[in-house]
């Protein structure tokens, strides 16, 4: 029996999306081909399309029978998570050739690392890179040579951007191919301890660098439960990965077998295979709701409250934060993965992983089981885990119960009876808080505001002792149109130190923090943003702000008449839009929607 809240929210989304979804499905049906897509090309076009192919592939593409599969790759060797993709195209081509298909690298997309750009000017390009990725992949797919696509990407903006591009070519089958997490290094809790010591001047830069290097030490995704690993969780529960593919380490025989299987599987979903399942049909309203539920049940990255909106809109499906909030009241928190617990993603995998979470949620009617996936119809398939049976890839039933109840709980005894994400609202606007990472006694704060217009002014204020008090730190003009909505993780160590000193502290910002927000109660993604007329632009130092992560309040305690009479402050940000490539993004930045609308510039 499906949970009544899940059913009600899903039906509301279906009704809300009726017109846009119908338009989208008609569009992808019109793009469908009854034969291989390259048959529509003129001879000169086709000759260009296979000119660089090996003779056997060239012959296969001439005969208009075999499928041509696009490979879109986000490879670079600076991102630890994406370095393993270096030789994936060749491996995928070999696997495709083995089943009579052809693979071509249709395009590469940029992939930036938020870990490198934190607190730097480059971070202001991060969120916009998602839409750039979507457009870049679309350019690769626009050659109309292809009958399906394989997408290689893992990290923060890369996966949502790739999904958006895949859905813009929603008439094509698509399988997403992960590469897995790095092995465990220095525990995340110890890394944070050293960061706070450094913020207090009790550890030097060399000690800090050694701690960071011991934490981020090899290929694979960072092991905390930030946006990259949340992406992987959601993609698997939405049925866009093969079952159990998300958290298998790079450079292992099982990972190689899963990569080969992804190539084979996409060919089974093409028009010519007779089992046609384009991604635009696969990703329906129930699949989107399953993705939201998996985010809430695991306490995942708040970035997905924007990315899920943009991804859904790419399929003609309209969701908003009310949907997240209502589902959060019905979905219990089942996971404790850093920053909302000490365990890393490898410990989560060892405790039962995605398969156990799916099993537990299905058992209690908190996921739609009647959905299409790249592995076939029905979500039960995702309660199985992959393994090598005498060297051959096979699947078996995953864990029936948690192998570590401190990491994955049961619904009968959850860590919390609500999801890990809370929507806040009030006269300051609407915002999101990752409550799963914040101790319950820190979720309600009412204190004077200390207002900053730049994240770079906070550390000097902290070092000068100006924040040694109960306060709500307001960091404004960090929204999508102001400066591209950077993540503000550089603020967490000093604010964490203030909490350790016994002060009641909260953060309110129209910027982002994502999955690594930690213990500081943070009302983020405030919308409307200050730069476009949001109430944050009227906040003054000393104003009392109430942040309540339990009831969902976000209130500026100033008389309504006084507030109406106040002038909104609007700084000149022109100088902040120059340098580190930011001047190239002016037109795109100006078109970004609000955070609740996906902070997106692409109109679907």
C-alpha positions as a printed NumPy array, in Angstrom:
array([[  0.   ,   0.   ,   0.   ],
       [  1.419,   3.339,  -1.055],
       [  1.771,   6.01 ,   1.629],
       [ -1.121,   8.499,   1.46 ],
       [  1.154,  11.567,   1.512],
       [  3.3  ,  10.127,  -1.265],
       [  0.179,   9.436,  -3.315],
       [ -1.303,  12.884,  -2.684],
       [  1.879,  14.799,  -3.548],
       [  2.432,  12.703,  -6.675],
       [ -1.104,  13.316,  -7.866],
       [ -0.741,  17.038,  -7.21 ],
       [  2.437,  17.104,  -9.306],
       [  0.709,  15.191, -12.098],
       [ -2.185,  17.681, -12.135],
       [  0.129,  20.698, -11.944],
       [  2.249,  19.334, -14.806],
       [ -0.535,  18.098, -17.049],
       [ -0.087,  20.689, -19.793],
       [  3.7  ,  20.951, -19.749],
       [  4.198,  17.194, -19.546],
       [  1.847,  16.57 , -22.48 ],
       [  3.7  ,  19.151, -24.546],
       [  7.026,  17.552, -23.652],
       [  5.9  ,  14.013, -24.502],
       [  4.507,  15.191, -27.831],
       [  7.83 ,  16.853, -28.581],
       [  9.924,  13.774, -27.946],
       [  7.458,  11.57 , -29.817],
       [  7.859,  13.832, -32.842],
       [ 11.64 ,  13.389, -32.61 ],
       [ 11.378,   9.595, -32.512],
       [ 12.664,   7.626, -35.467],
       [ 11.384,   4.209, -36.534],
       [ 14.856,   3.366, -37.745],
       [ 18.358,   4.478, -36.817],
       [ 18.497,   8.252, -36.496],
       [ 21.389,   8.729, -38.907],
       [ 19.137,   7.456, -41.713],
       [ 17.658,  10.965, -41.747],
       [ 21.007,  12.507, -42.661],
       [ 22.061,  13.326, -46.193],
       [ 25.008,  11.362, -47.521],
       [ 27.428,  14.246, -47.038],
       [ 26.268,  14.72 , -43.438],
       [ 26.654,  11.024, -42.694],
       [ 30.083,  10.82 , -44.312],
       [ 31.276,  13.593, -42.003],
       [ 29.736,  11.738, -39.066],
       [ 31.757,   8.565, -39.52 ],
       [ 34.828,   9.856, -41.34 ],
       [ 37.149,   9.23 , -38.387],
       [ 35.765,   5.783, -37.506],
       [ 37.655,   2.542, -37.832],
       [ 36.71 ,   0.581, -40.993],
       [ 34.509,  -1.933, -39.169],
       [ 32.578,   0.821, -37.392],
       [ 32.302,   2.789, -40.619],
       [ 30.771,  -0.222, -42.353],
       [ 28.372,  -0.754, -39.458],
       [ 27.211,   2.846, -39.639],
       [ 26.729,   2.629, -43.397],
       [ 24.326,  -0.287, -43.213],
       [ 21.58 ,   1.547, -41.242],
       [ 20.87 ,  -1.4  , -38.944],
       [ 23.247,  -1.186, -35.996],
       [ 22.762,   1.336, -33.223],
       [ 25.154,   4.236, -32.776],
       [ 25.54 ,   5.19 , -29.124],
       [ 26.723,   8.654, -28.107],
       [ 29.218,   8.942, -25.266],
       [ 29.12 ,  12.263, -23.419],
       [ 32.04 ,  12.541, -21.032],
       [ 32.871,  14.948, -18.216],
       [ 36.401,  13.552, -17.909],
       [ 39.233,  15.626, -16.601],
       [ 42.128,  14.497, -14.468],
       [ 41.88 ,  17.264, -11.875],
       [ 38.608,  16.053, -10.371],
       [ 39.301,  12.936,  -8.335],
       [ 35.815,  11.636,  -9.12 ],
       [ 36.206,  12.116, -12.875],
       [ 39.794,  10.978, -13.389],
       [ 38.707,   7.315, -13.714],
       [ 36.73 ,   8.24 , -16.837],
       [ 39.944,   8.675, -18.84 ],
       [ 39.742,   5.24 , -20.476],
       [ 35.979,   4.696, -20.224],
       [ 35.186,   5.734, -23.819],
       [ 37.458,   3.036, -25.238],
       [ 36.086,   0.431, -22.828],
       [ 32.517,   1.387, -23.66 ],
       [ 33.222,   1.222, -27.392],
       [ 34.616,  -2.292, -26.985],
       [ 31.571,  -3.379, -24.99 ],
       [ 29.26 ,  -1.863, -27.603],
       [ 31.132,  -3.532, -30.458],
       [ 30.727,  -6.873, -28.683],
       [ 26.935,  -6.583, -29.004],
       [ 26.968,  -5.247, -32.558],
       [ 26.691,  -1.544, -31.803],
       [ 28.994,   1.412, -32.352],
       [ 30.065,   4.018, -29.818],
       [ 31.241,   7.539, -30.617],
       [ 32.379,  10.231, -28.21 ],
       [ 29.828,  12.874, -29.124],
       [ 31.209,  15.547, -26.856],
       [ 32.931,  16.547, -23.668],
       [ 31.533,  18.867, -21.043],
       [ 33.287,  21.013, -18.419],
       [ 33.479,  19.669, -14.895],
       [ 34.627,  21.967, -12.142],
       [ 35.421,  21.039,  -8.565],
       [ 33.707,  23.079,  -5.875],
       [ 36.291,  21.791,  -3.429],
       [ 39.001,  23.635,  -5.362],
       [ 37.006,  26.838,  -5.868],
       [ 35.523,  27.228,  -2.358],
       [ 35.961,  30.84 ,  -1.283],
       [ 37.51 ,  31.727,  -4.655],
       [ 36.142,  33.807,  -7.527],
       [ 35.751,  30.676,  -9.633],
       [ 33.016,  29.404,  -7.315],
       [ 30.747,  32.045,  -8.816],
       [ 30.745,  30.036, -12.061],
       [ 29.842,  26.781, -10.336],
       [ 26.056,  26.787, -10.422],
       [ 25.972,  28.341, -13.892],
       [ 28.23 ,  25.53 , -15.086],
       [ 25.247,  23.185, -14.742],
       [ 23.404,  24.97 , -17.547],
       [ 26.618,  25.239, -19.566],
       [ 27.019,  21.461, -19.214],
       [ 23.44 ,  20.913, -20.361],
       [ 24.014,  23.099, -23.422],
       [ 27.421,  21.579, -24.168],
       [ 26.052,  18.041, -24.113],
       [ 23.151,  19.139, -26.301],
       [ 25.626,  20.402, -28.882],
       [ 27.255,  16.976, -28.956],
       [ 23.927,  15.19 , -29.344],
       [ 22.636,  17.633, -31.978],
       [ 24.472,  15.811, -34.781],
       [ 21.499,  13.421, -34.86 ],
       [ 23.74 ,  10.434, -35.456],
       [ 22.669,   8.597, -32.324],
       [ 20.177,   5.998, -31.144],
       [ 21.045,   6.161, -27.452],
       [ 23.492,   7.8  , -25.106],
       [ 25.85 ,   7.002, -22.24 ],
       [ 26.612,   9.842, -19.838],
       [ 29.817,   9.918, -17.799],
       [ 29.566,  12.293, -14.855],
       [ 29.364,  12.283, -11.079],
       [ 29.923,  15.546,  -9.253],
       [ 27.905,  18.499,  -8.125],
       [ 26.569,  20.341, -11.181],
       [ 27.679,  17.78 , -13.734],
       [ 25.022,  15.127, -13.176],
       [ 22.058,  17.549, -13.12 ],
       [ 23.385,  19.256, -16.239],
       [ 23.778,  15.93 , -18.018],
       [ 20.258,  14.894, -17.022],
       [ 18.868,  18.149, -18.359],
       [ 20.618,  17.609, -21.694],
       [ 19.522,  13.973, -21.842],
       [ 15.921,  15.073, -21.329],
       [ 16.221,  17.703, -24.05 ],
       [ 16.949,  14.681, -26.283],
       [ 14.322,  12.699, -24.398],
       [ 13.508,  10.529, -27.404],
       [ 16.835,   8.735, -26.892],
       [ 17.442,   5.954, -24.35 ],
       [ 20.103,   6.966, -21.848],
       [ 22.125,   5.224, -19.144],
       [ 24.291,   7.105, -16.673],
       [ 27.642,   5.541, -15.838],
       [ 29.212,   6.324, -12.43 ],
       [ 32.821,   5.643, -11.442],
       [ 32.527,   5.24 ,  -7.665],
       [ 33.895,   6.744,  -4.435],
       [ 37.469,   6.98 ,  -3.204],
       [ 38.536,   4.682,  -0.391],
       [ 38.206,   6.036,   3.14 ],
       [ 40.944,   8.367,   4.338],
       [ 41.192,  10.654,   7.331],
       [ 37.793,  10.592,   9.088],
       [ 35.653,  13.597,   8.232],
       [ 35.196,  14.507,  11.904],
       [ 38.969,  14.752,  12.362],
       [ 39.293,  16.869,   9.218],
       [ 36.739,  19.332,  10.6  ],
       [ 38.513,  19.408,  13.969],
       [ 41.755,  20.489,  12.287],
       [ 39.903,  23.092,  10.211],
       [ 38.476,  24.652,  13.362],
       [ 41.886,  24.608,  15.072],
       [ 43.297,  26.432,  12.063],
       [ 40.469,  28.983,  12.208],
       [ 41.395,  29.646,  15.851],
       [ 45.111,  29.944,  15.058],
       [ 45.894,  26.736,  16.964],
       [ 47.097,  24.796,  13.923],
       [ 49.334,  26.04 ,  11.11 ],
       [ 48.746,  25.839,   7.371],
       [ 50.984,  22.788,   6.985],
       [ 48.915,  20.834,   9.526],
       [ 45.745,  21.905,   7.737],
       [ 47.094,  20.876,   4.337],
       [ 48.211,  17.485,   5.65 ],
       [ 44.75 ,  16.844,   7.113],
       [ 43.002,  17.845,   3.887],
       [ 45.36 ,  15.726,   1.776],
       [ 44.802,  12.718,   4.033],
       [ 41.058,  13.125,   3.602],
       [ 40.985,  13.767,  -0.162],
       [ 43.698,  11.31 ,  -1.1  ],
       [ 42.881,   9.278,  -4.225],
       [ 40.613,   8.837,  -7.222],
       [ 36.864,   8.675,  -6.707],
       [ 34.221,  10.916,  -5.172],
       [ 34.928,  12.584,  -1.835],
       [ 33.615,  10.248,   0.846],
       [ 31.319,  12.639,   2.723],
       [ 27.64 ,  12.836,   1.78 ],
       [ 27.772,  16.017,  -0.257],
       [ 26.217,  16.765,  -3.61 ],
       [ 28.315,  14.298,  -5.61 ],
       [ 27.305,  11.254,  -3.573],
       [ 23.741,  12.555,  -3.225],
       [ 23.624,  12.71 ,  -7.028],
       [ 24.625,   9.065,  -7.173],
       [ 22.033,   8.031,  -4.605],
       [ 19.231,   9.814,  -6.411],
       [ 20.244,   8.607,  -9.865],
       [ 20.153,   5.022,  -8.684],
       [ 16.787,   5.321,  -6.923],
       [ 15.388,   7.045, -10.015],
       [ 16.488,   4.052, -12.077],
       [ 19.006,   5.901, -14.244],
       [ 21.981,   3.819, -13.062],
       [ 22.205,   0.061, -13.155],
       [ 21.229,  -1.418,  -9.76 ],
       [ 24.049,  -1.163,  -7.237],
       [ 26.33 ,   0.827,  -9.54 ],
       [ 26.708,   4.001,  -7.487],
       [ 29.182,   3.176,  -4.724],
       [ 31.532,   0.523,  -6.119],
       [ 35.149,   1.694,  -6.005],
       [ 37.007,   2.735,  -9.181],
       [ 39.605,   0.411, -10.679],
       [ 38.   ,  -2.789,  -9.388],
       [ 36.808,  -5.771, -11.442],
       [ 33.199,  -5.195, -10.329],
       [ 33.308,  -1.565, -11.449],
       [ 34.664,  -2.615, -14.855],
       [ 31.914,  -5.211, -15.211],
       [ 29.212,  -2.658, -14.364],
       [ 30.618,  -0.226, -16.926],
       [ 30.511,  -2.878, -19.641],
       [ 26.977,  -3.823, -18.605],
       [ 25.822,  -0.198, -18.898],
       [ 27.002,  -0.142, -22.516],
       [ 25.17 ,  -3.363, -23.309],
       [ 22.028,  -2.228, -21.542],
       [ 21.564,   1.023, -23.447],
       [ 21.522,  -0.929, -26.727],
       [ 18.625,  -3.039, -25.399],
       [ 16.549,   0.11 , -24.968],
       [ 16.925,   1.447, -28.518],
       [ 14.255,   1.501, -31.202],
       [ 16.027,  -1.157, -33.256],
       [ 16.205,  -3.542, -30.283],
       [ 12.427,  -3.649, -30.016],
       [ 12.36 ,  -2.673, -26.34 ],
       [ 12.289,   1.095, -26.835],
       [ 12.48 ,   3.118, -23.621],
       [ 13.573,   6.729, -24.07 ],
       [ 14.647,   8.661, -20.989],
       [ 11.849,  11.18 , -21.489],
       [  9.256,   8.461, -20.909],
       [ 11.233,   6.745, -18.157],
       [ 11.488,   9.916, -16.074],
       [  7.873,  10.539, -15.129],
       [  6.247,  12.11 , -12.066],
       [  6.594,   8.965,  -9.952],
       [ 10.29 ,   8.706, -10.734],
       [ 10.784,  12.342,  -9.733],
       [  8.975,  11.765,  -6.428],
       [ 11.162,   8.709,  -5.794],
       [ 14.185,  10.94 ,  -6.246],
       [ 12.878,  13.473,  -3.721],
       [ 12.096,  10.711,  -1.207],
       [ 15.604,   9.285,  -1.483],
       [ 17.037,  12.761,  -0.863],
       [ 14.935,  13.214,   2.275],
       [ 15.38 ,   9.713,   3.674],
       [ 19.158,   9.926,   3.463],
       [ 19.641,  13.568,   4.515],
       [ 21.26 ,  14.46 ,   1.213],
       [ 22.57 ,  17.699,  -0.244],
       [ 20.336,  20.751,  -0.245],
       [ 21.661,  21.542,  -3.739],
       [ 19.215,  18.937,  -4.968],
       [ 16.297,  21.118,  -3.873],
       [ 17.3  ,  23.231,  -6.874],
       [ 18.695,  20.576,  -9.19 ],
       [ 15.656,  18.303,  -8.866],
       [ 13.419,  21.238,  -9.823],
       [ 15.502,  21.973, -12.927],
       [ 15.801,  18.311, -13.905],
       [ 12.057,  17.747, -13.532],
       [ 11.244,  20.85 , -15.578],
       [ 13.429,  19.482, -18.358],
       [ 10.892,  16.634, -18.569],
       [  7.871,  18.94 , -18.392],
       [  7.277,  18.151, -14.702],
       [  6.681,  21.058, -12.29 ],
       [  7.718,  20.584,  -8.667],
       [  8.33 ,  23.107,  -5.896],
       [  9.567,  23.29 ,  -2.319],
       [  6.083,  22.628,  -0.925],
       [  6.366,  19.147,  -2.414],
       [  9.697,  18.629,  -0.639],
       [  8.263,  19.944,   2.63 ],
       [  5.146,  17.787,   2.607],
       [  7.094,  14.666,   1.702],
       [  9.633,  15.474,   4.409],
       [  6.875,  15.26 ,   7.012],
       [  6.095,  11.706,   5.888],
       [  9.575,  10.351,   5.116],
       [ 11.777,   9.421,   8.106],
       [ 15.518,   9.984,   8.185],
       [ 17.157,   6.573,   7.752],
       [ 20.831,   7.453,   7.279],
       [ 23.632,   9.036,   9.258],
       [ 26.384,   9.862,   6.781],
       [ 28.775,  12.752,   7.338],
       [ 27.962,  15.629,   7.86 ],
       [ 24.841,  14.36 ,   9.634],
       [ 26.779,  11.52 ,  11.271],
       [ 30.327,  10.185,  11.562],
       [ 30.135,   7.509,   8.832],
       [ 31.378,   8.027,   5.289],
       [ 29.849,   6.732,   2.068],
       [ 31.916,   3.533,   2.182],
       [ 30.518,   2.701,   5.614],
       [ 27.042,   3.383,   4.235],
       [ 27.709,   0.933,   1.412],
       [ 28.989,  -1.676,   3.861],
       [ 25.903,  -1.246,   6.066],
       [ 23.594,  -2.231,   3.214],
       [ 23.767,   0.734,   0.865],
       [ 21.166,   1.88 ,  -1.621],
       [ 19.632,  -1.585,  -1.842],
       [ 18.701,  -1.592,   1.838],
       [ 17.309,   1.954,   1.746],
       [ 15.15 ,   1.086,  -1.279],
       [ 13.98 ,  -2.144,   0.359],
       [ 13.006,  -0.365,   3.576],
       [ 11.179,   2.45 ,   1.798],
       [  9.344,   0.074,  -0.554],
       [  8.269,  -2.087,   2.364],
       [  6.47 ,   0.872,   3.921],
       [  4.953,   2.339,   0.759],
       [  7.343,   5.296,   0.616],
       [  8.554,   4.717,  -2.94 ],
       [  6.637,   4.086,  -6.144],
       [  7.506,   0.565,  -7.249],
       [  5.573,   0.73 , -10.549],
       [  8.161,   2.718, -12.481],
       [ 10.385,   2.171, -15.493],
       [ 14.131,   1.927, -14.919],
       [ 17.087,   1.301, -17.2  ],
       [ 17.149,  -2.232, -15.747],
       [ 13.493,  -2.957, -16.501],
       [ 10.068,  -2.267, -15.038],
       [  9.694,  -2.158, -11.272],
       [ 11.872,  -0.694,  -8.539],
       [ 12.306,  -4.044,  -6.752],
       [ 15.259,  -4.64 ,  -9.052],
       [ 17.091,  -1.971,  -7.039],
       [ 16.964,  -4.039,  -3.854],
       [ 19.567,  -6.284,  -5.498],
       [ 23.326,  -5.824,  -5.398],
       [ 25.851,  -6.641,  -8.12 ],
       [ 28.596,  -9.208,  -7.609],
       [ 31.014, -11.284,  -9.647],
       [ 30.037, -14.937,  -9.952],
       [ 33.206, -16.657, -11.186],
       [ 34.128, -13.434, -12.945],
       [ 30.684, -12.876, -14.458],
       [ 28.456,  -9.987, -13.425],
       [ 25.343, -11.097, -11.58 ],
       [ 22.857,  -9.661,  -9.093],
       [ 21.675, -11.101,  -5.784],
       [ 19.366,  -9.916,  -3.034],
       [ 20.858,  -7.122,  -0.974],
       [ 20.856,  -6.926,   2.802],
       [ 17.494,  -7.586,   4.474],
       [ 18.371,  -5.447,   7.492],
       [ 21.051,  -2.972,   8.473],
       [ 24.534,  -4.315,   9.049],
       [ 25.287,  -1.157,  11.031],
       [ 22.221,   0.451,  12.687],
       [ 24.31 ,   3.523,  13.535],
       [ 24.567,   4.248,   9.799],
       [ 21.312,   2.926,   8.299],
       [ 18.245,   2.686,  10.506],
       [ 14.929,   0.947,   9.988],
       [ 11.673,   2.806,   9.52 ],
       [ 10.519,   1.237,  12.777],
       [ 13.386,   3.004,  14.579],
       [ 14.508,   5.912,  12.373],
       [ 17.033,   8.555,  13.355],
       [ 14.287,  11.16 ,  12.913],
       [ 10.601,  10.817,  12.061],
       [ 10.87 ,  13.449,   9.334],
       [ 13.224,  13.89 ,   6.387],
       [ 16.54 ,  15.661,   6.672],
       [ 15.416,  18.783,   4.784],
       [ 13.11 ,  21.527,   6.052],
       [ 11.549,  24.374,   4.087],
       [ 11.442,  27.665,   6.002],
       [  9.183,  30.617,   5.192],
       [  8.255,  34.009,   6.565],
       [  8.605,  37.686,   5.788],
       [ 12.26 ,  37.14 ,   4.746],
       [ 11.101,  34.766,   2.015],
       [ 11.492,  31.035,   1.617],
       [ 14.595,  29.007,   2.368],
       [ 15.892,  25.507,   2.962],
       [ 17.625,  24.049,   6.021],
       [ 19.411,  20.707,   6.214],
       [ 18.086,  19.823,   9.666],
       [ 19.555,  16.319,   9.632],
       [ 22.998,  17.758,  10.334],
       [ 21.894,  20.195,  13.054],
       [ 21.371,  19.056,  16.675],
       [ 17.75 ,  19.539,  17.741],
       [ 18.597,  22.103,  20.441],
       [ 20.346,  24.29 ,  17.849],
       [ 17.492,  24.405,  15.359],
       [ 15.698,  27.37 ,  16.957],
       [ 17.58 ,  30.671,  17.202],
       [ 16.351,  34.208,  17.753],
       [ 19.156,  36.764,  17.841],
       [ 20.379,  40.078,  16.411],
       [ 21.502,  40.155,  12.803],
       [ 25.09 ,  40.817,  11.769],
       [ 24.896,  41.714,   8.095],
       [ 27.532,  41.088,   5.415],
       [ 27.375,  41.75 ,   1.703],
       [ 30.397,  39.547,   0.957],
       [ 31.501,  36.219,   2.372],
       [ 35.07 ,  37.545,   2.432],
       [ 34.249,  40.007,   5.233],
       [ 33.267,  37.336,   7.753],
       [ 36.644,  35.846,   8.649],
       [ 38.141,  39.294,   9.448],
       [ 35.106,  40.044,  11.635],
       [ 35.532,  36.707,  13.384],
       [ 39.24 ,  37.283,  13.957],
       [ 38.492,  40.734,  15.382],
       [ 36.087,  39.197,  17.905],
       [ 33.078,  41.013,  16.464],
       [ 31.055,  37.776,  16.286],
       [ 31.617,  36.636,  19.859],
       [ 27.92 ,  36.841,  20.738],
       [ 24.599,  35.263,  19.986],
       [ 23.849,  36.326,  16.434],
       [ 22.278,  35.52 ,  13.099],
       [ 24.923,  36.032,  10.426],
       [ 23.274,  37.349,   7.251],
       [ 25.258,  36.967,   4.025],
       [ 23.311,  38.532,   1.19 ],
       [ 23.811,  39.317,  -2.504],
       [ 24.931,  35.712,  -2.991],
       [ 21.912,  34.655,  -5.073],
       [ 21.76 ,  33.434,  -8.673],
       [ 21.475,  36.824, -10.395],
       [ 23.771,  38.637,  -7.966],
       [ 26.871,  36.527,  -8.412],
       [ 25.837,  33.065,  -9.597],
       [ 25.033,  31.724,  -6.103],
       [ 28.363,  30.379,  -4.829],
       [ 28.691,  27.864,  -2.011],
       [ 29.831,  29.416,   1.25 ],
       [ 31.628,  26.563,   3.015],
       [ 34.529,  28.811,   3.912],
       [ 32.222,  30.236,   6.596],
       [ 31.63 ,  26.964,   8.402],
       [ 34.855,  26.666,  10.469],
       [ 34.596,  30.121,  12.114],
       [ 30.859,  29.761,  12.739],
       [ 31.46 ,  26.281,  14.134],
       [ 34.061,  27.723,  16.517],
       [ 31.533,  30.292,  17.747],
       [ 29.073,  27.507,  18.504],
       [ 31.773,  25.584,  20.373],
       [ 32.365,  28.703,  22.47 ],
       [ 28.75 ,  28.505,  23.595],
       [ 27.187,  31.179,  21.394],
       [ 23.876,  30.659,  19.642],
       [ 24.644,  31.224,  15.964],
       [ 22.732,  30.797,  12.721],
       [ 23.39 ,  31.653,   9.08 ],
       [ 20.82 ,  33.2  ,   6.739],
       [ 21.844,  33.602,   3.116],
       [ 20.62 ,  33.646,  -0.454],
       [ 23.747,  31.642,  -1.281],
       [ 24.36 ,  27.907,  -1.017],
       [ 26.   ,  25.4  ,   1.306],
       [ 24.932,  22.052,  -0.229],
       [ 25.598,  18.743,   1.459],
       [ 28.434,  19.691,   3.76 ],
       [ 26.642,  22.338,   5.798],
       [ 27.452,  20.654,   9.097],
       [ 26.207,  21.614,  12.533],
       [ 25.561,  25.353,  11.965],
       [ 21.81 ,  25.99 ,  11.533],
       [ 21.654,  27.555,   8.085],
       [ 18.687,  28.998,   6.224],
       [ 20.03 ,  28.905,   2.681],
       [ 18.767,  29.533,  -0.856],
       [ 16.658,  32.426,   0.507],
       [ 14.325,  33.481,  -2.266],
       [ 13.548,  36.077,  -3.507],
       [ 17.235,  36.9  ,  -3.416],
       [ 18.387,  40.305,  -2.145],
       [ 19.582,  41.42 ,  -5.59 ],
       [ 16.136,  41.079,  -7.165],
       [ 14.151,  42.798,  -4.416],
       [ 14.127,  40.179,  -1.678],
       [ 13.602,  41.301,   1.93 ],
       [ 17.212,  40.426,   2.798],
       [ 18.134,  43.733,   1.148],
       [ 16.292,  45.565,   3.96 ],
       [ 17.899,  43.798,   6.918],
       [ 20.059,  45.986,   9.158],
       [ 22.603,  45.165,  11.836],
       [ 20.861,  44.525,  15.141],
       [ 17.503,  43.499,  13.652],
       [ 16.124,  40.45 ,  15.437],
       [ 15.773,  37.388,  13.199],
       [ 14.074,  34.158,  14.194],
       [ 15.181,  30.934,  12.519],
       [ 13.152,  27.867,  13.488],
       [ 14.161,  24.612,  11.819],
       [ 11.36 ,  22.741,  13.553],
       [  8.312,  24.874,  12.74 ],
       [  9.755,  26.334,   9.531],
       [  9.829,  30.009,  10.567],
       [ 12.128,  32.548,   8.918],
       [ 11.087,  35.904,  10.369],
       [ 12.559,  39.36 ,  10.544],
       [ 11.154,  40.759,  13.824],
       [ 10.692,  44.31 ,  12.606],
       [  7.4  ,  46.191,  12.582],
       [  5.692,  45.795,   9.204],
       [  5.164,  49.539,   8.772],
       [  8.814,  50.293,   9.514],
       [  9.909,  47.542,   7.134],
       [  7.704,  48.881,   4.355],
       [  9.229,  52.338,   4.782],
       [ 12.827,  51.127,   4.66 ],
       [ 14.918,  51.563,   1.549],
       [ 16.31 ,  48.339,   0.136],
       [ 20.093,  48.415,  -0.06 ],
       [ 21.566,  47.514,  -3.444],
       [ 25.37 ,  47.525,  -3.825],
       [ 27.212,  48.028,  -7.093],
       [ 28.346,  44.52 ,  -8.019],
       [ 29.921,  45.37 , -11.375],
       [ 33.453,  44.929, -10.056],
       [ 32.452,  41.477,  -8.754],
       [ 31.442,  40.39 , -12.253],
       [ 34.909,  40.791, -13.756],
       [ 37.813,  38.349, -13.593],
       [ 38.201,  34.575, -13.508],
       [ 35.935,  34.351, -16.546],
       [ 32.958,  35.907, -14.78 ],
       [ 32.608,  38.591, -17.447],
       [ 31.691,  35.876, -19.961],
       [ 28.64 ,  34.842, -17.943],
       [ 26.811,  38.165, -17.629],
       [ 23.961,  37.357, -20.003],
       [ 23.468,  33.901, -18.54 ],
       [ 23.616,  35.17 , -14.938],
       [ 20.933,  37.779, -15.618],
       [ 18.533,  35.102, -16.842],
       [ 18.759,  32.735, -13.87 ],
       [ 15.477,  32.006, -12.144],
       [ 15.05 ,  31.955,  -8.377],
       [ 16.36 ,  29.07 ,  -6.299],
       [ 12.913,  27.496,  -5.904],
       [ 12.48 ,  27.543,  -9.677],
       [ 15.761,  25.687, -10.106],
       [ 18.136,  28.679, -10.477],
       [ 18.021,  27.853, -14.16 ],
       [ 18.411,  29.916, -17.322],
       [ 17.132,  27.312, -19.776],
       [ 13.486,  27.61 , -20.736],
       [ 11.727,  24.318, -21.308]])
